[in-house]
Amino acid sequence: MNISRKSGLYIHIPFCRSKCGYCDFYSIEDTSLTSTFINVLLTEIELTASQVKVKNQFDTLYIGGGTPSLLSTNQINDIINTISKYFNLDNDCEITIEVNPGTLDPTQLKQLSDLGINRISIGVQSFIEDELQLLDRIHTTDESINAIADCRQVGFNNINLDLIFALPNQTTDNWNYTLKKALSFLPEHLSVYNLTYEKETPFYKNLMEGRIHRLDEEKEIEYFSIAHSLLTDSGYKHYEVSNYARSEFYYSRQNYKYWQHVPYLGFGPSAHSFWENSRWANIRSVSGYISKLRQKELPRSFKEKLKTHQLISEHIFLALRTYQGVFLIDFERHFGINFLKKFVRETQELIDNKLAIIHDDFFKLTEKGMLICDEILLKFTVE
Amino acid sequence: MSIDYIRNFCIIAHIDHGKSTLADRMLELTNTISSRDLVDQVLDDMDLERERGITIKSHAIQMKYRANSGDMYTFNLIDTPGHVDFSFEVFRSLAACEGALLVVDAAQGIEAQTLSNLYLAIENDLHIIPVINKIDLPSAEIDSVKNQIIQVIGCAEDEIYLVSAKKGRGIKNIMEVIVEQIPPPTGLADNPAQALIFDSVFDPYRGVITYIRIFEGKFNKNDAIKFFQSSKQFEVDEIGILKLKRHPVDSLQAGEVGYLISGAKDVHETKVGDTITLVKNTADKPLLKYKEIHPMVFSGIYPINSDDFEHLRESLDKLYLNDSSLVFEPETSQALGFGFRCGFLGLLHMEIIQERLEREYKISIINTLPNVVYRVHLNNGDIFEIDNPTKLPPPGKINYIEEPYINAQIITPADYIGNIMKLSRDRRGVFVNTQYLDTSRVDMNFKFPLSEVIFDFFDKLKSLSRGYASLDYEMDEYQRSNLVKIDILINGEIIDALSIIAHKDKAYEWGNRLCRKLKELIPRQMFEVALQAAIGSKVIARTNVKALRKNVTAKCYGGDITRKRKLLEKQKEGKKRMKKLGSVEIPQEAFLALLSMDTDN
């Protein structure tokens, strides 16, 4: 399996040519600060390296955003070089970059490949033109198709496509079309997200003010199931609520670290880190980020040391989101608690109702259980 | 002060007919209070009262009025509550007066409450001054209202006075009429002392403050006093008259109205309606025959969070200090844990207690459906009363059950007679008679099982009469009824807190209604929830709450696990506000909503 206990690195590039109405990841449209940002980002990497024990081995680097593909090759090169200088990257380190199909050209893709980037995550979202417009995407379906072809042409053999479903007024036909179109490119990985209305996004405001309407729950379930059937029938593993991979080898190593309590360091505004049982995040402001780092201060917005009960709760709720589930032996070894004894009533109730199963020392949710994952997670918080 | 210059009176009026506004004008006219200080309707000083526009606790206030004759008079205005639950409070307030202003809204006419209070006043030999208020309203029907008043009290047309309290018109005239018509009190300062307690409040710093009307004798500071009912003896710490605040004086004597503070620590030692006398110059009997007030409506009150049980007990204790009609005792429910069975005078009283617990004492509570006290006759001849449906013995042991009835008086415009007759049939009412107050207003009398009236009857009555019909009631006798206990089962488990007693003919309807309502109120859970209503082992209604099918966060925000964890912690906290009944989580609102259930749909 393509997962490990080695540490991960994340870089947040907070720029977008244009913000999408549904997205609540931090980014700004003003790109004039890009080069200054890159400078201080390198400072942050250096400062962090001097403060944390970096003897850890790292096997992922994930450049996300925002729109990292807005950066020049040189800028990305600087980032990767600086990272390599301060952290021990494995030879087969998974290096991912998120790209927007509207910002790519084949030359740039070739350069990215030459820099050692070996995984590409393309923000396709939909293959229906109207849906792209609704989502405020800056690209067309043709550009998505070209981007995928270009990636293959350049030699990328680990491609993820992001798709979104349950858009307002989305029809079953359209969703089927998008999925089938995506499958036709044989992507190694698919992230299939149910649209969520996050506070402080234009979508949320429109929803609240009745300008758009949430697709009804039955439809959401239907679309979730369509994706599940279509993709698993095509040989994909549904390994987390919203993630599919063509084989275990193509599981997103980076995401798995989030779900498995593996340490990771995040750089850039709003980036999160989990390190030695502490979590911290950077401030959500490019200018604030820059001014802090110019004073050689780390731009933290908070830091918390997790208490044991919080670690346990997190461990459970993260593990249950994956189809692997809670590894019972590992859990007991780690926390000295027998999971099934501690939650004897809860687990039995779930199993009786076919919402969960125990298989090979794993306690995991069924397909039906996964659909009400959040409700189930509430049963397993530890105080 | 000569007793001849004292006038003790009250105002009888329906809610919103302008009692408080009229009182305000009198206070202004006598400079008892400046209009600047006047928070609207000063006599209602609890928030709750002001919001509901009803006076729950009666108070008194003294005014000095210089009459046209040049003489200075002392007016004691004794306030009376205006809601059906509190008619006993009205009674003792009336007993403290020699006269009453009967205030009727020129647009609304006489209402049931007014009428019953008026009869109480007449019974107490009070001199009645009929007043029509709001005469400047465009919808005023002065002649018609005059006719109603003449019909009821048999006065002459020119004995009815017209005012607009809002605009201050006719007030001065009323003041003169009070001087001329209401008789001064009688009584002698040398006689054995008798003071009637017409109200009392608990003050955390001073203990109980009793509001009194002295009929005979004289009370001085430091006198040793005795309460007839409780036989308790205390010393007078402070005695005084009531303006906007308390004004201590050295003594009060026959004819005067004021307050008295002794060492009494809770209102149950100084029962309202009781008589105070002096230890040295003891009267041989109390002024009124004391009548113990029994609660009519019972409901279980439980803390949402079981840790709040002690806090709930302390809060009820505090409310009890101030409310002699509240009763409560601990009870245990399998479903709800530890709580109290509380007795109330009526539904309004119940709501007030609930709201005060939540607002003033900050406890989240669940209350069960209210019920009356049933009298159960067993086959072996034993008779006992139950105030909680779960205490009903198995049907095999019961010979028969009796339930309390009331005499209800409904006053309504004639247009709504049909609607009201239908409501009465729906509520197992027995029609007694109808009397026309004038050509368009009818006084209808019924007997109802109390249990049919405690549940949204009043709201129903109001809505089917466009707000015009009014209701008053008094307790009647117990009558034998064909009653059954309906249990509610959630996933096969009886939820004791939801059991009710209902008439057999209505059992199916009730069972269906409870199941349907619960279905609406219980949020979807991980599993299907079966809801059943049953009489004994026989299921009479069933439905279910479908299982929750989807609740999953699509993504975990790029490693921002803190956000997800905090969200879960917050949701978990929210779950704590739910009661777990068996394996099902039920929000507090479900219980509250059951209470407001529309019973006729």
XYZ file of N, CA and C in Angstrom, chain B residues 225-402:
534
model
N -46.910 39.931 67.233
C -48.091 39.626 66.425
C -48.246 38.120 66.244
N -49.426 37.754 65.813
C -49.701 36.327 65.617
C -50.458 36.133 64.305
N -50.091 35.086 63.567
C -50.815 34.729 62.344
C -51.814 33.640 62.700
N -53.079 33.878 62.359
C -54.112 32.917 62.739
C -53.867 31.530 62.170
N -53.638 31.481 60.889
C -53.566 30.198 60.201
C -52.398 29.348 60.667
N -51.235 29.954 60.737
C -50.052 29.164 61.088
C -49.803 29.189 62.594
N -50.538 30.044 63.327
C -50.356 30.255 64.775
C -48.953 30.728 65.127
N -48.215 31.149 64.129
C -46.841 31.583 64.411
C -46.829 32.992 64.960
N -45.891 33.234 65.865
C -45.760 34.571 66.449
C -44.453 35.220 65.989
N -44.563 36.508 65.729
C -43.382 37.260 65.312
C -43.446 38.644 65.945
N -42.389 39.404 65.701
C -42.403 40.792 66.146
C -42.417 41.693 64.915
N -43.097 42.819 65.007
C -43.135 43.736 63.864
C -41.786 44.450 63.750
N -41.024 44.118 62.707
C -39.737 44.794 62.468
C -39.969 46.155 61.854
N -40.943 46.188 60.967
C -41.180 47.430 60.237
C -42.625 47.420 59.777
N -43.231 48.576 59.841
C -44.597 48.692 59.339
C -44.658 49.994 58.569
N -45.455 50.052 57.526
C -45.424 51.294 56.763
C -46.485 51.348 55.691
N -46.446 52.426 54.949
C -47.396 52.599 53.867
C -46.683 52.404 52.525
N -47.494 52.185 51.500
C -46.945 51.869 50.188
C -47.145 53.031 49.240
N -46.021 53.669 48.905
C -46.065 54.596 47.774
C -45.385 53.829 46.657
N -44.591 54.537 45.854
C -43.878 53.782 44.849
C -42.881 52.853 45.543
N -42.368 53.352 46.687
C -41.521 52.499 47.514
C -42.194 52.333 48.865
N -41.569 51.567 49.730
C -42.110 51.400 51.078
C -41.710 52.589 51.948
N -42.682 53.127 52.698
C -42.377 54.223 53.616
C -42.711 53.780 55.037
N -41.701 53.540 55.864
C -41.970 53.067 57.225
C -42.703 54.146 58.043
N -43.612 53.691 58.901
C -44.289 54.598 59.848
C -44.250 53.915 61.207
N -44.678 54.639 62.239
C -44.636 54.054 63.584
C -45.779 53.081 63.817
N -46.931 53.414 63.221
C -48.063 52.514 63.431
C -49.070 52.654 62.304
N -49.892 51.636 62.177
C -51.023 51.674 61.247
C -52.251 51.239 62.028
N -53.377 51.828 61.676
C -54.570 51.448 62.429
C -55.768 51.196 61.531
N -56.851 50.854 62.166
C -58.053 50.423 61.458
C -58.352 51.301 60.246
N -58.628 50.668 59.113
C -58.970 51.384 57.891
C -57.792 51.568 56.967
N -56.574 51.459 57.476
C -55.403 51.754 56.647
C -54.895 50.512 55.916
N -54.154 50.829 54.865
C -53.544 49.777 54.040
C -52.040 50.011 54.044
N -51.261 48.951 54.163
C -49.808 49.132 54.147
C -49.085 47.806 54.110
N -47.871 47.823 54.632
C -47.106 46.577 54.633
C -46.567 46.322 56.022
N -46.170 45.102 56.249
C -45.640 44.731 57.556
C -44.530 43.709 57.336
N -43.409 43.974 57.986
C -42.297 43.028 57.890
C -42.040 42.472 59.285
N -42.055 41.140 59.371
C -41.758 40.501 60.651
C -40.614 39.542 60.395
N -40.380 38.659 61.309
C -39.263 37.732 61.102
C -39.594 36.568 60.185
N -40.813 36.569 59.629
C -41.223 35.410 58.826
C -40.286 35.217 57.647
N -39.932 33.972 57.410
C -38.908 33.696 56.403
C -39.460 33.143 55.099
N -40.671 32.669 55.100
C -41.226 32.327 53.794
C -42.733 32.532 53.781
N -43.251 32.639 52.581
C -44.639 33.066 52.444
C -45.631 32.036 52.977
N -45.147 30.835 53.267
C -46.072 29.830 53.794
C -46.386 30.033 55.260
N -45.562 30.860 55.938
C -45.870 31.203 57.330
C -46.860 32.350 57.395
N -46.980 33.054 56.289
C -47.798 34.273 56.275
C -48.787 34.155 55.127
N -49.651 33.161 55.206
C -50.477 32.844 54.056
C -51.411 33.979 53.665
N -51.467 34.189 52.403
C -52.357 35.215 51.890
C -53.799 34.817 52.196
N -54.573 35.792 52.698
C -55.945 35.494 53.102
C -56.035 35.270 54.612
N -54.868 35.080 55.232
C -54.845 34.878 56.677
C -55.016 36.236 57.393
N -55.302 36.177 58.671
C -55.483 37.387 59.476
C -54.341 37.484 60.484
N -53.832 38.702 60.634
C -52.815 38.945 61.667
C -53.504 39.625 62.849
N -53.124 39.202 64.048
C -53.656 39.900 65.226
C -52.495 40.169 66.171
N -52.784 40.863 67.272
C -51.728 41.154 68.235
C -51.736 40.079 69.313
N -50.559 39.764 69.833
C -50.483 38.761 70.894
C -51.193 39.290 72.149
N -51.067 40.610 72.406
C -51.650 41.178 73.613
C -53.150 41.443 73.480
N -53.539 41.973 72.362
C -54.943 42.336 72.177
C -55.520 41.458 71.074
N -55.611 40.171 71.377
C -55.922 39.177 70.358
C -57.390 39.202 69.955
N -57.623 39.178 68.656
C -59.003 39.049 68.162
C -59.438 37.601 68.355
N -60.719 37.392 68.485
C -61.163 36.015 68.743
C -61.310 35.194 67.470
N -61.417 35.868 66.318
C -61.495 35.074 65.079
C -60.863 35.819 63.904
N -60.492 35.057 62.871
C -59.917 35.711 61.693
C -60.981 36.444 60.886
N -60.548 37.301 59.981
C -61.481 38.082 59.158
C -62.177 37.206 58.128
N -61.398 36.367 57.476
C -61.977 35.505 56.440
C -61.807 34.070 56.876
N -62.746 33.279 56.439
C -62.557 31.856 56.655
C -61.461 31.445 55.681
N -60.390 30.896 56.221
C -59.250 30.619 55.358
C -59.525 29.450 54.439
N -59.183 29.663 53.188
C -59.400 28.603 52.216
C -58.061 28.189 51.619
N -57.696 26.959 51.853
C -56.442 26.464 51.271
C -56.632 26.336 49.762
N -55.639 26.790 49.015
C -55.734 26.706 47.561
C -55.040 25.434 47.099
N -55.766 24.658 46.329
C -55.166 23.415 45.851
C -54.758 23.543 44.397
N -53.589 23.032 44.098
C -53.186 23.061 42.690
C -54.092 22.164 41.849
N -54.326 22.576 40.628
C -55.271 21.892 39.756
C -54.570 21.132 38.653
N -53.395 21.616 38.300
C -52.705 21.076 37.134
C -51.321 20.627 37.579
N -50.954 19.445 37.150
C -49.652 18.911 37.538
C -48.810 18.602 36.306
N -47.527 18.771 36.484
C -46.617 18.444 35.391
C -45.265 18.098 35.996
N -44.550 17.182 35.360
C -43.199 16.863 35.815
C -42.224 17.873 35.248
N -41.333 18.363 36.086
C -40.282 19.260 35.594
C -38.939 18.586 35.843
N -38.181 18.446 34.761
C -36.896 17.746 34.852
C -35.796 18.612 34.261
N -34.617 18.549 34.891
C -33.496 19.275 34.264
C -33.059 18.521 33.016
N -32.738 19.248 31.972
C -32.213 18.615 30.768
C -30.902 17.923 31.111
N -30.102 18.646 31.849
C -28.825 18.102 32.264
C -28.993 17.589 33.688
N -28.805 16.296 33.891
C -29.123 15.727 35.198
C -28.275 16.342 36.309
N -27.149 16.946 35.944
C -26.333 17.607 36.967
C -27.037 18.817 37.574
N -28.055 19.301 36.887
C -28.756 20.498 37.356
C -29.857 20.195 38.371
N -29.971 18.946 38.771
C -31.078 18.585 39.659
C -31.080 19.421 40.939
N -29.923 19.531 41.575
C -29.865 20.289 42.836
C -30.168 21.766 42.599
N -29.663 22.263 41.509
C -29.912 23.657 41.150
C -31.413 23.870 40.937
N -32.051 22.891 40.327
C -33.498 22.983 40.107
C -34.226 22.981 41.443
N -33.774 22.123 42.351
C -34.420 22.070 43.655
C -34.297 23.423 44.371
N -33.082 23.966 44.350
C -32.878 25.257 45.019
C -33.738 26.347 44.380
N -33.841 26.301 43.061
C -34.613 27.335 42.368
C -36.100 27.211 42.699
N -36.597 25.983 42.719
C -38.002 25.785 43.082
C -38.222 26.243 44.531
N -37.261 25.942 45.393
C -37.354 26.396 46.789
C -37.501 27.906 46.844
N -36.722 28.579 46.019
C -36.776 30.047 46.020
C -38.116 30.541 45.486
N -38.583 29.914 44.419
C -39.884 30.325 43.878
C -40.992 30.068 44.902
N -40.826 28.984 45.620
C -41.813 28.576 46.624
C -41.920 29.622 47.733
N -40.779 30.221 48.069
C -40.774 31.251 49.110
C -41.751 32.359 48.768
N -41.936 32.562 47.488
C -42.702 33.712 47.029
C -44.068 33.334 46.473
N -44.314 32.057 46.407
C -45.501 31.610 45.695
C -46.173 30.521 46.516
N -47.170 30.931 47.273
C -47.749 29.972 48.213
C -48.585 28.926 47.491
N -48.859 29.116 46.200
C -49.700 28.140 45.513
C -48.906 27.103 44.728
N -47.591 27.254 44.707
C -46.751 26.273 44.003
C -46.475 25.092 44.931
N -46.717 23.888 44.447
C -46.292 22.723 45.218
C -45.385 21.865 44.343
N -44.462 21.182 44.980
C -43.600 20.282 44.217
C -43.004 19.229 45.127
N -42.801 18.075 44.559
C -42.076 17.046 45.300
C -41.247 16.238 44.315
N -40.143 15.675 44.819
C -39.248 14.956 43.910
C -39.941 13.745 43.311
N -39.653 13.455 42.084
C -40.117 12.203 41.500
C -39.041 11.696 40.550
N -39.140 10.441 40.203
C -38.152 9.849 39.311
C -38.868 9.291 38.106
N -38.313 9.557 36.960
C -38.864 8.984 35.733
C -37.774 8.127 35.112
N -38.167 6.959 34.616
C -37.172 6.109 33.951
C -36.576 6.856 32.773
N -37.434 7.602 32.103
C -36.978 8.266 30.886
C -36.186 9.526 31.182
N -36.634 10.281 32.164
C -36.064 11.615 32.346
C -35.167 11.742 33.568
N -35.116 10.702 34.384
C -34.237 10.753 35.541
C -34.908 11.431 36.722
N -34.139 12.231 37.459
C -34.654 12.872 38.664
C -35.238 14.231 38.351
N -36.413 14.468 38.907
C -37.049 15.760 38.682
C -38.100 15.998 39.748
N -39.048 16.844 39.437
C -40.091 17.172 40.412
C -41.457 17.125 39.770
N -42.415 16.636 40.535
C -43.802 16.752 40.098
C -44.306 18.047 40.715
N -44.751 18.950 39.884
C -45.138 20.268 40.373
C -46.632 20.481 40.164
N -47.239 21.130 41.133
C -48.652 21.440 41.037
C -48.849 22.935 40.827
N -49.775 23.269 39.937
C -50.010 24.674 39.591
C -51.494 24.984 39.685
N -51.799 26.269 39.763
C -53.194 26.675 39.804
C -53.848 26.482 38.445
N -53.053 26.625 37.421
C -53.593 26.487 36.071
C -52.440 26.544 35.102
N -52.774 26.562 33.820
C -51.732 26.526 32.801
C -50.868 27.767 32.779
N -51.493 28.910 33.000
C -50.714 30.145 32.987
C -49.690 30.118 34.116
N -50.164 29.707 35.268
C -49.278 29.595 36.421
C -48.116 28.656 36.100
N -48.419 27.568 35.434
C -47.390 26.611 35.047
C -46.370 27.249 34.108
N -46.887 27.951 33.110
C -45.978 28.592 32.155
C -45.082 29.619 32.835
N -45.683 30.329 33.765
C -44.901 31.355 34.459
C -43.757 30.713 35.241
N -44.064 29.635 35.937
C -43.012 28.960 36.710
C -41.917 28.441 35.770
N -42.334 27.851 34.674
C -41.341 27.331 33.724
C -40.447 28.450 33.199
N -41.101 29.531 32.832
C -40.311 30.629 32.261
C -39.365 31.233 33.287
N -39.852 31.321 34.515
C -38.983 31.911 35.537
C -37.799 30.998 35.812
N -38.025 29.691 35.789
C -36.904 28.765 35.989
C -35.861 28.959 34.900
N -36.339 29.115 33.685
C -35.395 29.238 32.585
C -34.731 30.610 32.549
N -35.537 31.641 32.757
C -35.000 32.990 32.623
C -34.224 33.444 33.844
N -34.849 33.292 35.001
C -34.211 33.851 36.190
C -33.185 32.902 36.775
N -33.441 31.615 36.662
C -32.540 30.658 37.295
C -31.689 29.912 36.280
N -31.887 30.211 35.018
C -31.018 29.701 33.948
C -30.888 28.176 33.948
N -32.006 27.496 34.138
C -31.976 26.038 34.050
C -32.752 25.617 32.810
N -32.170 24.748 32.034
C -32.921 24.190 30.914
C -33.746 23.033 31.450
N -35.040 23.124 31.241
C -35.901 22.081 31.789
C -36.756 21.446 30.697
N -37.185 20.255 31.026
C -38.177 19.564 30.215
C -39.399 19.432 31.085
N -40.559 19.710 30.533
C -41.739 19.447 31.339
C -42.645 18.475 30.607
N -43.296 17.663 31.392
C -44.162 16.650 30.788
C -45.528 17.266 30.519
N -46.343 16.534 29.778
C -47.694 17.030 29.502
C -48.427 17.258 30.817
N -49.145 18.362 30.929
C -49.846 18.622 32.186
C -51.040 17.677 32.348
N -51.349 17.378 33.578
C -52.535 16.556 33.822
C -53.259 17.037 35.074
N -54.473 16.583 35.241
C -55.258 16.945 36.436
C -55.090 15.830 37.467
N -55.739 15.994 38.601
C -55.681 14.966 39.634
C -56.867 14.014 39.460
N -56.579 12.765 39.242
C -57.642 11.766 39.049
C -57.925 11.048 40.359
N -59.183 10.686 40.520
C -59.563 9.942 41.728
C -59.857 8.509 41.299
N -59.056 7.601 41.818
C -59.141 6.216 41.358
C -59.845 5.360 42.418
N -60.906 4.682 41.991
C -61.628 3.766 42.888
C -61.226 2.354 42.523
N -60.634 1.659 43.466
C -60.179 0.302 43.199
C -61.297 -0.698 43.473
N -61.120 -1.883 42.922
C -62.110 -2.945 43.143
C -62.243 -3.293 44.621
N -61.152 -3.150 45.368
C -61.204 -3.501 46.781
C -61.791 -2.379 47.648
N -62.316 -1.322 46.976
C -62.971 -0.262 47.730
C -62.060 0.910 48.089
N -60.750 0.725 47.929
C -59.834 1.835 48.222
C -60.032 2.966 47.211
N -59.867 4.175 47.716
C -59.932 5.333 46.826
C -58.653 6.128 47.021
N -58.009 6.490 45.943
C -56.875 7.419 46.109
C -56.744 8.318 44.898
N -55.976 9.373 45.086
C -55.830 10.350 44.009
C -54.453 10.242 43.384
N -54.379 10.398 42.073
C -53.063 10.391 41.430
C -52.850 11.692 40.663
N -51.608 12.178 40.752
C -51.285 13.419 40.041
C -50.301 13.141 38.913
N -50.127 11.858 38.601
C -49.184 11.486 37.556
C -49.711 10.231 36.860
N -49.926 10.274 35.560
C -50.513 9.140 34.843
C -49.786 7.820 35.090
N -48.470 7.904 35.309
C -47.737 6.648 35.488
C -48.139 5.939 36.773
N -48.773 6.664 37.678
C -49.148 6.041 38.950
C -50.479 5.295 38.856
N -51.088 5.328 37.703
C -52.367 4.638 37.566
C -52.140 3.123 37.697
N -52.899 2.462 38.588
C -52.719 1.016 38.755
C -53.162 0.272 37.497
N -52.823 -1.007 37.397
C -53.229 -1.774 36.219
C -54.751 -1.801 36.096
N -55.274 -1.819 34.881
C -56.722 -1.725 34.649
C -57.505 -2.770 35.450
N -56.948 -3.947 35.640
C -57.642 -5.019 36.344
C -58.014 -4.663 37.784
N -57.257 -3.766 38.375
C -57.504 -3.420 39.771
C -58.497 -2.273 39.923
N -58.753 -1.591 38.808
C -59.549 -0.369 38.903
C -61.029 -0.676 38.721
N -61.814 -0.147 39.638
C -63.262 -0.219 39.482
C -63.690 0.903 38.535
N -63.420 2.132 38.942
C -63.657 3.257 38.035
C -62.801 4.460 38.426
N -62.757 5.407 37.523
C -61.938 6.603 37.749
C -62.822 7.837 37.654
N -62.557 8.782 38.521
C -63.267 10.061 38.433
C -62.286 11.160 38.065
